[in-house]
CSV table of C-alpha atoms in Angstrom, one decimal:
chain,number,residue,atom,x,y,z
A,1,UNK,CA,121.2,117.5,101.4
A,2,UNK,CA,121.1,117.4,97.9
A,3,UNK,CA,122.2,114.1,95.3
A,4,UNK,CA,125.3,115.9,94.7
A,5,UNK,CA,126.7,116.5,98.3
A,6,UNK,CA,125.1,113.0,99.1
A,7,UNK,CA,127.8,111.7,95.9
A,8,UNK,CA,130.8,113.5,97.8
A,9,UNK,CA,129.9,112.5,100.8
A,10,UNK,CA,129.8,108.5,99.6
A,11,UNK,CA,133.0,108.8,97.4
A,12,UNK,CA,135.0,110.3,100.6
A,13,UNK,CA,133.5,107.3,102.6
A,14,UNK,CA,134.3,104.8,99.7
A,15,UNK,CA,138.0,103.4,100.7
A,16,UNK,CA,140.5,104.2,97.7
A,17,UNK,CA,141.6,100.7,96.4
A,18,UNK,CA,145.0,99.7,97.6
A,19,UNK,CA,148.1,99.3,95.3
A,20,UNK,CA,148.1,95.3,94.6
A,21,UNK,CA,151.1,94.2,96.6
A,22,UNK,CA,154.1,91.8,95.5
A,23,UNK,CA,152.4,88.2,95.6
A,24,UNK,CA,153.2,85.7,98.2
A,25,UNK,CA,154.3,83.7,95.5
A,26,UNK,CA,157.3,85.6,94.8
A,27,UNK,CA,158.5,85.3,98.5
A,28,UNK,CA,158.1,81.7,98.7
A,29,UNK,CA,159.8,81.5,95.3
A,30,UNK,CA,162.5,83.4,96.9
A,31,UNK,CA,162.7,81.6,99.8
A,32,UNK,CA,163.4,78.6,97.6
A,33,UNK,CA,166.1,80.3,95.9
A,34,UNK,CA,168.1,81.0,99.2
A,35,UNK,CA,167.3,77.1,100.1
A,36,UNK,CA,168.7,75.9,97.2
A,37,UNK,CA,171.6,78.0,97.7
A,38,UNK,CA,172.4,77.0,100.9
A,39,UNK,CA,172.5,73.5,99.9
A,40,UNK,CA,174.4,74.1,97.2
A,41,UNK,CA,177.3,74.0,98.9
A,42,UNK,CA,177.8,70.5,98.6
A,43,UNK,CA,177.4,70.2,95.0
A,44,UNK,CA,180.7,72.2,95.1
A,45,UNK,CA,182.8,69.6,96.9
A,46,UNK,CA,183.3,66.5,95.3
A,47,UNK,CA,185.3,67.9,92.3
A,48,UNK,CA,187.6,69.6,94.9
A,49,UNK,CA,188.3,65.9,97.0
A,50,UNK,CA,189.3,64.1,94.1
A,51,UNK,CA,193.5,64.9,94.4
A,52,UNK,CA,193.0,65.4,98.1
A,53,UNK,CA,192.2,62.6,99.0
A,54,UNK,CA,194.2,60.9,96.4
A,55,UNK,CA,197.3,62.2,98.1
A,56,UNK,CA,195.9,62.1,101.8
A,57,UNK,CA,195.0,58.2,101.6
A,58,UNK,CA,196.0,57.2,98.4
A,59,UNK,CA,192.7,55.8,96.9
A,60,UNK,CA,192.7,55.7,93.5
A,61,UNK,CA,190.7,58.1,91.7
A,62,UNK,CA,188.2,55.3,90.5
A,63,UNK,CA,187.6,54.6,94.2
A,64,UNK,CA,186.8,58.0,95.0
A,65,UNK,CA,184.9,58.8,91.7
A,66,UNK,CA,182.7,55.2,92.8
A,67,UNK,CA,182.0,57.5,96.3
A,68,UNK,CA,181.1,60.7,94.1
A,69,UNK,CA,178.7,58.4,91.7
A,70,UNK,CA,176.9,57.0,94.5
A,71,UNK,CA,175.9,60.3,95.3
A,72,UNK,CA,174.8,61.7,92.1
A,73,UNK,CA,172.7,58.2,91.8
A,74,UNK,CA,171.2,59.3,94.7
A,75,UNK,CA,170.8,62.8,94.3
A,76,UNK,CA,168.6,61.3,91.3
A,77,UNK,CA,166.9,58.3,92.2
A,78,UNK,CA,165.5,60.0,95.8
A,79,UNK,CA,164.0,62.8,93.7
A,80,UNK,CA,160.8,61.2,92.6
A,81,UNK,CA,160.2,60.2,96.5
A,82,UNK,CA,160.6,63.4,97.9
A,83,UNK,CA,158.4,64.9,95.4
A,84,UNK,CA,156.1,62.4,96.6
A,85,UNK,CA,156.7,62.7,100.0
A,86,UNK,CA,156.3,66.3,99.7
A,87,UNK,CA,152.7,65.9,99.0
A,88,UNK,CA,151.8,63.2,101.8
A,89,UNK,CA,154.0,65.2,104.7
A,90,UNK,CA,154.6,68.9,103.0
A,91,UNK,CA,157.2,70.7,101.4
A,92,UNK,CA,158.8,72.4,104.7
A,93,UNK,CA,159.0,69.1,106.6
A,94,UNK,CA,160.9,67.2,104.0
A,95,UNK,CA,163.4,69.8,103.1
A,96,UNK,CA,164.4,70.8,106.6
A,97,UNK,CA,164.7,66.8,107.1
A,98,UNK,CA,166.9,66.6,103.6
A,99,UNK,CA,169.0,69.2,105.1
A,100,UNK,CA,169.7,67.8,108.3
A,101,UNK,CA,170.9,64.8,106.1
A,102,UNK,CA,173.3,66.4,104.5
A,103,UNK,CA,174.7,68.1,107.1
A,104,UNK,CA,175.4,65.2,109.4
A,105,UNK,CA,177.0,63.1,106.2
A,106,UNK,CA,179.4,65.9,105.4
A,107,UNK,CA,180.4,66.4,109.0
A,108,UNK,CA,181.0,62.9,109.8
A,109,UNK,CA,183.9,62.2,107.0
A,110,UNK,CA,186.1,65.1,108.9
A,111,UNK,CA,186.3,61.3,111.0
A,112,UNK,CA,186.3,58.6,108.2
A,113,UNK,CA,189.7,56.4,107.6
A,114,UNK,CA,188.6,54.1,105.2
A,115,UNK,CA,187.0,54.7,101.6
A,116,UNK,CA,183.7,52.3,102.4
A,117,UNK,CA,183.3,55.6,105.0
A,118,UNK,CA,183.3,58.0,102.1
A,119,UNK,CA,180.7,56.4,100.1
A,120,UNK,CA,178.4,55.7,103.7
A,121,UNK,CA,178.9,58.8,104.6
A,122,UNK,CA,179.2,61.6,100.9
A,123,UNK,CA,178.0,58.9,98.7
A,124,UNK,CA,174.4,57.5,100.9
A,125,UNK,CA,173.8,60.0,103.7
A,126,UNK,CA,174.7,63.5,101.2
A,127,UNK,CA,173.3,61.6,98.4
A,128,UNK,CA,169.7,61.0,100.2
A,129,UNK,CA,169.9,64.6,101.8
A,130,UNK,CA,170.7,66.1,98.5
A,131,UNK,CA,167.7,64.3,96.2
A,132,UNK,CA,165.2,65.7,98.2
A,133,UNK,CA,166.6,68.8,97.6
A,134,UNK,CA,166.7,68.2,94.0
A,135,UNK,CA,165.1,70.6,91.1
A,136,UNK,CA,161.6,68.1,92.0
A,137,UNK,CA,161.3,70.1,95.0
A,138,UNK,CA,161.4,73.4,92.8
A,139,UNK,CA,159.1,72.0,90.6
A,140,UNK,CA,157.1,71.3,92.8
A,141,UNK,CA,157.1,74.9,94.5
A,142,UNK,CA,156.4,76.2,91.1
A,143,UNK,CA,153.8,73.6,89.6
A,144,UNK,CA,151.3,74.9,93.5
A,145,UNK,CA,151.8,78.7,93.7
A,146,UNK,CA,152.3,79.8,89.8
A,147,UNK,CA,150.1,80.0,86.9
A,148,UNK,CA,151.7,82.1,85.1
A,149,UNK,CA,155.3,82.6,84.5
A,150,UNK,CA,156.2,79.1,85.4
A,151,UNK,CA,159.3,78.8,82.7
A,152,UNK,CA,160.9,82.1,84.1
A,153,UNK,CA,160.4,80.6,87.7
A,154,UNK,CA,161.6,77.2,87.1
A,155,UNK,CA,164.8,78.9,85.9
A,156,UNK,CA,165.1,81.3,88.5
A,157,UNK,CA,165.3,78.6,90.5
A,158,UNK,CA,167.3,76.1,88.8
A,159,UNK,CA,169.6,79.0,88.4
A,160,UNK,CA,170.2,79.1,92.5
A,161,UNK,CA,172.3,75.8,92.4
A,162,UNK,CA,174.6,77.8,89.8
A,163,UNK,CA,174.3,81.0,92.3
A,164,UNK,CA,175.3,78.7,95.7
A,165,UNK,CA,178.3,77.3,93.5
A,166,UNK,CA,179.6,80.8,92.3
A,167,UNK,CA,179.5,81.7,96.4
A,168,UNK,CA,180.5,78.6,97.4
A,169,UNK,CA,183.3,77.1,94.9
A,170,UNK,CA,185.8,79.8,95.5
A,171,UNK,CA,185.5,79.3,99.8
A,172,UNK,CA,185.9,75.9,99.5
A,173,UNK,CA,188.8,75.7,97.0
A,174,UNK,CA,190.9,78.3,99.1
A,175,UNK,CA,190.2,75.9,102.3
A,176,UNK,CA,191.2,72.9,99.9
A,177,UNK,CA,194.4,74.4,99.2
A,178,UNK,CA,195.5,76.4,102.0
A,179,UNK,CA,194.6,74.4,104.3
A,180,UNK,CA,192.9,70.7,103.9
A,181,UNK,CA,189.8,69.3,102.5
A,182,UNK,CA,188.8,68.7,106.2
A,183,UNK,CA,187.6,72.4,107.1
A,184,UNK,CA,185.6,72.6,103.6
A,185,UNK,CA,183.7,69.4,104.6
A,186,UNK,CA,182.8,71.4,108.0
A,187,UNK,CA,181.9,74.1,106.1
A,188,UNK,CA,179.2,72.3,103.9
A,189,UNK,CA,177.8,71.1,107.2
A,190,UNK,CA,176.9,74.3,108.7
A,191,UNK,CA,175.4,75.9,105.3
A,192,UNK,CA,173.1,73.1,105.3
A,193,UNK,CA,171.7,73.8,108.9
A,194,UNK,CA,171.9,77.4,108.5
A,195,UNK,CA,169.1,77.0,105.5
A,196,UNK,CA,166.8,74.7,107.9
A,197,UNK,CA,165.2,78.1,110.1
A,198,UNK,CA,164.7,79.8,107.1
A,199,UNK,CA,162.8,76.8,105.3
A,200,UNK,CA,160.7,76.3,108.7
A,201,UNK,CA,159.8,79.4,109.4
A,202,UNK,CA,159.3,81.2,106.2
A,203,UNK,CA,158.3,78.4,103.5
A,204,UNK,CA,154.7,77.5,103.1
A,205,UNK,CA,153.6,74.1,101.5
A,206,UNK,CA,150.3,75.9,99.4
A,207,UNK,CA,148.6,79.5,98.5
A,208,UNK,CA,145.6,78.2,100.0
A,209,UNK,CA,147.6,77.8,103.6
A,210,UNK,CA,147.6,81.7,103.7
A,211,UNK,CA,144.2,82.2,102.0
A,212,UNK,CA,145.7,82.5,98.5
A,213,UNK,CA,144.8,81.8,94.8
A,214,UNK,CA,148.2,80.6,92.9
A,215,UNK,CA,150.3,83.5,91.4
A,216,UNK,CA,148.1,84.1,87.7
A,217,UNK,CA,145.0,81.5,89.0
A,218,UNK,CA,141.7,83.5,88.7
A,219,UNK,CA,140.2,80.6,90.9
A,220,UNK,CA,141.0,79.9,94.3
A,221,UNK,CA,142.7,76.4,94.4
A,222,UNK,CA,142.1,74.7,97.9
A,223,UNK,CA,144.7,72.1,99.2
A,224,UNK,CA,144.5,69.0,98.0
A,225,UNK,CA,144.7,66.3,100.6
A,226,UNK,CA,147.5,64.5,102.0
A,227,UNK,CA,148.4,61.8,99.6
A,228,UNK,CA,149.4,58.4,101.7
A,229,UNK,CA,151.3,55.7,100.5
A,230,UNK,CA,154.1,58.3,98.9
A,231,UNK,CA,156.3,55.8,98.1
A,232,UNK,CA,153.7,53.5,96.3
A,233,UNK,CA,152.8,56.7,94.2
A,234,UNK,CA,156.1,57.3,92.9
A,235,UNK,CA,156.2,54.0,91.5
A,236,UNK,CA,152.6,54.4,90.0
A,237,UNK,CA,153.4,57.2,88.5
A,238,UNK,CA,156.5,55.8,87.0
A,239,UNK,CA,154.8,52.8,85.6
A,240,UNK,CA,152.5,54.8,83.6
A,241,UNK,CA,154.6,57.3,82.4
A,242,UNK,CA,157.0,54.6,81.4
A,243,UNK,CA,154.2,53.4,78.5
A,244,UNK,CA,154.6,56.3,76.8
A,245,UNK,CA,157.1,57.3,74.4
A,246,UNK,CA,157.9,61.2,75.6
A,247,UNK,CA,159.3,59.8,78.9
A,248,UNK,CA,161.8,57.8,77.8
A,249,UNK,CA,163.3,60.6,75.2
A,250,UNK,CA,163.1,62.9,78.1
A,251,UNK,CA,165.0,60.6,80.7
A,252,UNK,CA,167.4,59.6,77.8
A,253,UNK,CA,168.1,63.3,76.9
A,254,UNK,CA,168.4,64.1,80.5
A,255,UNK,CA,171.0,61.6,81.1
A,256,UNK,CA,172.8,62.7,78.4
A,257,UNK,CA,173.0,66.3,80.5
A,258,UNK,CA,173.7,64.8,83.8
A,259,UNK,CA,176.6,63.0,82.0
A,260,UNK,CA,177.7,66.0,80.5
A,261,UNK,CA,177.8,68.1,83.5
A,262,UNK,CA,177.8,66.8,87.0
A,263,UNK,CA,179.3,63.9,86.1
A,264,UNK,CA,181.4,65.2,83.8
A,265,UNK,CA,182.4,68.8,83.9
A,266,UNK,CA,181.9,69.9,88.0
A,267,UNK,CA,183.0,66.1,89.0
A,268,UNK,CA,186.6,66.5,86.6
A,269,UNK,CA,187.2,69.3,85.6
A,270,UNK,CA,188.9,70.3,88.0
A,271,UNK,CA,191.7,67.3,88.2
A,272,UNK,CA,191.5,67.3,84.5
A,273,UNK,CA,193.2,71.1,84.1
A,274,UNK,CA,195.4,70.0,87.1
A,275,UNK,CA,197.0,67.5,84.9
A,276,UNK,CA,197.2,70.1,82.8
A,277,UNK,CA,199.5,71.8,85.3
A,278,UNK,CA,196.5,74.4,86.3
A,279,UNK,CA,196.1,75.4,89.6
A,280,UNK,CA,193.8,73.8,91.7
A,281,UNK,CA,192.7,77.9,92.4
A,282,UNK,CA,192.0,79.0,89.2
A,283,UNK,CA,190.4,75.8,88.3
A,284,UNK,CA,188.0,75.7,90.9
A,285,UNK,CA,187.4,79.6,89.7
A,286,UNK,CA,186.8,78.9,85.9
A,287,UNK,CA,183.7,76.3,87.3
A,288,UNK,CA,183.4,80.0,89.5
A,289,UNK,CA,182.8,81.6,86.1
A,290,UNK,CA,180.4,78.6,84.8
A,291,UNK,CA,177.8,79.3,87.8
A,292,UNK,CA,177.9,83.5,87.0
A,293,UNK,CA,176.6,82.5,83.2
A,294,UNK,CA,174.7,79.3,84.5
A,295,UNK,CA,172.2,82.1,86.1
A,296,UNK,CA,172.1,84.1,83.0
A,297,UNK,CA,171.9,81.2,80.6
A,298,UNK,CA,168.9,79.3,82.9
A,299,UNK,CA,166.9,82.6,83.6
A,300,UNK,CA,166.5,83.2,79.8
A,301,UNK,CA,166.0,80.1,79.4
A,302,UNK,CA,162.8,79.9,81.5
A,303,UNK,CA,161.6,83.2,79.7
A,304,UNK,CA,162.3,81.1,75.9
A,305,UNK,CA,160.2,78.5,77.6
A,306,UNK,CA,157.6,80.5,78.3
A,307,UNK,CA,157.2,81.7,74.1
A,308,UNK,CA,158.9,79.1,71.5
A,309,UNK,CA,159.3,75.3,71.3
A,310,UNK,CA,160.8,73.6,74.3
A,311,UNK,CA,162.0,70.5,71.8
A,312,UNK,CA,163.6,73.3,69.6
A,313,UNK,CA,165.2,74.5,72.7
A,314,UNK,CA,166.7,71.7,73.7
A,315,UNK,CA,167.8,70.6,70.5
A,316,UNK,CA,170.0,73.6,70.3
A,317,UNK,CA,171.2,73.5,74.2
A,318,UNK,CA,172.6,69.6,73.5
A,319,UNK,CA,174.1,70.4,70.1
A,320,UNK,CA,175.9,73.3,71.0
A,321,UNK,CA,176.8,71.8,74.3
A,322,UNK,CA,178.5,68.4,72.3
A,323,UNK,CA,180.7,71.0,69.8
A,324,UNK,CA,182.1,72.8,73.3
A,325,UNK,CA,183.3,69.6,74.5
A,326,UNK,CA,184.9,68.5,71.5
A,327,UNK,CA,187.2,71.5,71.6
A,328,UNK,CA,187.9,71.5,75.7
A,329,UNK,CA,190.7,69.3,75.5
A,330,UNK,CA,192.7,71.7,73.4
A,331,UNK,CA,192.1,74.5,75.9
A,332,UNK,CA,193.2,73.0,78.6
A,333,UNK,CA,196.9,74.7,80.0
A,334,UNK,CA,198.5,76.0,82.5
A,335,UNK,CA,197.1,79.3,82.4
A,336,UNK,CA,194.1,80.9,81.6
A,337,UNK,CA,193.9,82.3,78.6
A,338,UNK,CA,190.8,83.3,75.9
A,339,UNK,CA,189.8,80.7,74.3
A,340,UNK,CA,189.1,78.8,77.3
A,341,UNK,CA,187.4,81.7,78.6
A,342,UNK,CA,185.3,81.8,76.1
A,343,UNK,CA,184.6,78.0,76.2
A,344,UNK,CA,183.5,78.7,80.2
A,345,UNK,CA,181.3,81.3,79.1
A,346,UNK,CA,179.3,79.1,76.6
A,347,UNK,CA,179.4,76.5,78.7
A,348,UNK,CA,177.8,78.1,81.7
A,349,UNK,CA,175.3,79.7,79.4
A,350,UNK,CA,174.5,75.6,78.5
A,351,UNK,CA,174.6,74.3,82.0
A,352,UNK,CA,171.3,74.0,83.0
A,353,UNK,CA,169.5,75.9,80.3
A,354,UNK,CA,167.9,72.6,79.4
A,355,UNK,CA,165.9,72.1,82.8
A,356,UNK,CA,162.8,74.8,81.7
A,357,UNK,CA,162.1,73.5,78.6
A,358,UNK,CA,162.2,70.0,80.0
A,359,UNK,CA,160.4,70.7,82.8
A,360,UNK,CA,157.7,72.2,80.5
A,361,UNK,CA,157.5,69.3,78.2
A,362,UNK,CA,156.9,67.1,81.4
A,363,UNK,CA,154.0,69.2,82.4
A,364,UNK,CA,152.3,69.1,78.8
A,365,UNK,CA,152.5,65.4,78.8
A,366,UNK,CA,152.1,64.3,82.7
A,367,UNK,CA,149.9,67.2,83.9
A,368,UNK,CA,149.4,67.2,87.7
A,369,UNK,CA,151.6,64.2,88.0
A,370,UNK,CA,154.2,66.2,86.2
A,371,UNK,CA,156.5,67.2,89.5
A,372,UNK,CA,156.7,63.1,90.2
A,373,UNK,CA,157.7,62.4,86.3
A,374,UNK,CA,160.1,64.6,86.5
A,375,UNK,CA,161.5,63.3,89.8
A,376,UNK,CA,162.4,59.9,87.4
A,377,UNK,CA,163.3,62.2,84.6
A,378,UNK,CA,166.2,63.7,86.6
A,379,UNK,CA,166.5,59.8,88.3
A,380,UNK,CA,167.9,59.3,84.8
A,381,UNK,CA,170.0,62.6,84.7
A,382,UNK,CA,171.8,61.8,88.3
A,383,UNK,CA,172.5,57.9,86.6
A,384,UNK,CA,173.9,59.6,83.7
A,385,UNK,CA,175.5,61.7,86.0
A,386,UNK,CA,177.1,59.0,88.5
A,387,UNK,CA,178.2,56.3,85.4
A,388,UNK,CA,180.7,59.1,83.9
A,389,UNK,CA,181.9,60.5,86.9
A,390,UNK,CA,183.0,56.9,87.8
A,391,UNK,CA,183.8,56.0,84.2
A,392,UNK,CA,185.7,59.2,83.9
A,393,UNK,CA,187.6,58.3,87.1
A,394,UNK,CA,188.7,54.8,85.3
A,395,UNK,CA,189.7,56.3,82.2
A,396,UNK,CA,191.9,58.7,83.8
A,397,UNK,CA,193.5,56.0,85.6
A,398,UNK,CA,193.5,53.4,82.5
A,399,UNK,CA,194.7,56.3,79.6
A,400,UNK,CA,196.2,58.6,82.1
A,401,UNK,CA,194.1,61.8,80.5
A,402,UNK,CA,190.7,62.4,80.5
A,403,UNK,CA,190.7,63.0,76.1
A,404,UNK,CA,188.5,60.0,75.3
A,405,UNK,CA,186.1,61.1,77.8
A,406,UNK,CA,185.2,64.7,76.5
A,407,UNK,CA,185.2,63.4,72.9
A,408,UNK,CA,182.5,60.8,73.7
A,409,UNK,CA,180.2,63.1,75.9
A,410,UNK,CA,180.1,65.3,72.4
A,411,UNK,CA,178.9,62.4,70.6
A,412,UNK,CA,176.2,61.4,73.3
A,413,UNK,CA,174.9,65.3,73.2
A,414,UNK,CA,174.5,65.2,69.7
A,415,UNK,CA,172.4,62.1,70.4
A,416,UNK,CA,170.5,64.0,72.7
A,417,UNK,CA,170.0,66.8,70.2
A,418,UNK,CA,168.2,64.7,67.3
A,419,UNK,CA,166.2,62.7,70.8
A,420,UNK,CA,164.8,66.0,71.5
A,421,UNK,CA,163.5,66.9,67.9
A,422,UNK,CA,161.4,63.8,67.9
A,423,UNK,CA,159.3,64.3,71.0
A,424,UNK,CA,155.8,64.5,70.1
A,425,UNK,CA,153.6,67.4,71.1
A,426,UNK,CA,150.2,66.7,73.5
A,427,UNK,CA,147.9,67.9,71.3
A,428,UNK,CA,145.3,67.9,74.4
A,429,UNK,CA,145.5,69.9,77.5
A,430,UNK,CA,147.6,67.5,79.7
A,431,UNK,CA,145.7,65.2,83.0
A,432,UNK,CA,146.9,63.9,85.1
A,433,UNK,CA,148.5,60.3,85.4
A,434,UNK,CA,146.8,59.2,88.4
């Protein structure tokens, strides 16, 4: 046999290299997305109880905006514990638990009579359920199987609460108002526990649990240890991220956008264009609208992330954001009509842009620590979040319109604007806290 058959013959023995397949990565990433879809659905409710339960047991809005705060004080404050939790028990175990959570709070006020019920059972049990569910626990999916396109899969993700409400907003605001808050609660229930198979059967805590190097990782990273003593982390971590300067402009300008969305816009919007004699419908549809642009708005954001300044970013997200508002109580009428159209397109574009960039910054300055900082960093979003969804409760009941409080959540994002600029850049590749 010659050199030149003996060449033919090798090469047909040689296997032909397979086509590189889709990353595991991307199906825990989408995994994730469906998660935070499903629980979603209670992040679509409390706006809708407001009037409901106004007229159905006559607590004043105050009371029942005191139930909603407690949960978005929650929904905060747990999110640096689950993220540290999620590292001493795994990501699967924590989330299914979460879920559970949630869906035995929203079922049990279908039974409550009394409004101390509404804030045990929406305000603690949701709000506990819900902050492990937070945007920690898609940090921390990201910050263990990506590398590489970590801005465009934060907002990917981030973008899935905005997805679940756009599915879930319109259900829930037909049940509201042809037939009673009751079934909508029920409803939130079984989307939670329909997510829990899903997250136990098809999420995985690490790459290295299937033999994997993270999605853009040239080196195989093996899994780190269980950490113990999750709680006592937390507070580590927040004790030394607390000396430094970038936390506190990060958790001030992320209160700044809890207040000026959960708290403000998907907590009263809704009864806010009610008094304006819009239907509860076409309300709960315009927030609809927000979550369609909310996806658009985050994705791109993540991809901005990924190539300019995430200080510049946000700068521009908050000051935009603070001119919207000061306009929204002129749109607000008993129809729809283009202006305010075009206000719910901008805003939804705004939502959540600002999570990327500040999830980058967090991971420049706190390095492998960065999931837990940013666990306190959205602690201070969801207080932000819970003081003006009860304050704008009060005010509606002291002024008898909501004008004040859209006028002075302009002038705190404009704050928030000129506290992004200042953020100094880690000139050093970021370590780790710990």
């Amino acid at each position: 046999m010659t050199q030149t058959t003996e060449a033919a013959a090798a090469a047909q023995d040689t296997p032909r290299p397979r086509k590189p397949r889709i990353h595991r990565a991307w199906f825990v990433a989408a995994v994730t997305f469906v998660t935070i879809i499903g629980a979603a659905a209670f992040r679509s409710l409390p706006g809708l109880l407001i009037d409901p339960l106004h007229e159905d047991f006559g607590w004043s809005r105050g009371t029942i905006s005191a139930a909603v705060s407690i949960n978005l004080a929650l929904y905060g404050l747990t999110a640096p514990f689950a993220a540290a939790l999620m590292d001493r028990f795994g990501i699967r175990r924590v989330v299914a638990v979460a879920l559970t959570v949630i869906a035995v709070g929203s079922g049990l006020t279908v039974w409550m009579t009394a409004a101390w019920q509404l804030m045990l059972y929406w305000g603690l049990l949701v709000g506990l359920g819900s902050g492990s569910m937070a945007l920690a626990f898609a940090a921390t999916v990201t910050n263990r199987w990506f590398t590489e396109r970590r801005g465009l899969v934060t907002g990917i993700l981030t973008a899935a609460s905005a997805s679940g409400q756009l599915i879930f907003l319109p259900v829930l605001s037909w049940m509201v108002e042809k037939h009673d808050w009751r079934p909508a609660a029920v409803t939130v229930a079984l989307a939670a526990l329909t997510v829990v198979p899903f997250v136990w059967l098809l999420l995985r805590d690490h790459p290295a649990d299937v033999g994997l190097k993270p999605y853009g990782s040239k080196e195989f990273v093996p899994k780190p240890e269980p950490v113990p003593g999750a709680a006592r982390r937390a507070v580590t971590v927040l004790f030394k991220a607390a000396r430094t300067g970038p936390f506190w402009l990060l958790a001030g300008t992320f209160a700044i956008c809890g207040a000026s969305t959960n708290g403000l816009i998907q907590t009263h919007f809704v009864p806010a264009a009610h008094d304006a004699h819009m239907p509860v419908q076409a309300a709960a549809s315009l927030l609809a609208v927000i979550g369609v642009f909310d996806v658009v708005g985050t994705i791109a954001s993540g991809w901005f992330t990924d190539r300019f300044d995430a200080r510049r970013l946000l700068a521009m997200y908050y000051a935009l954001r603070g001119i919207s508002l000061l306009f929204l109580p002129m749109l607000l009428a008993p129809s729809v009509h283009p202006p305010m159209l075009f206000f719910i397109v901008f805003y939804g574009l705004d939502w959540v842009a600002t999570v990327p960039p500040t999830v980058a910054l967090c991971r420049e300055q706190y390095g492998e620590d960065s999931a837990i900082v940013f666990g306190w960093v959205l602690a201070s979003h969801q207080v932000g979040a819970a003081l003006v969804a009860f304050l704008g409760g009060v005010a509606r009941d002291a002024f008898g319109s909501y004008d004040m409080v859209w006028y002075f959540s302009g002038a705190l994002c404009a704050a928030a604007a000129l506290m992004a600029l200042v953020i100094r850049r880690k000139p050093t590749p970021a370590v780790g806290l710990a």
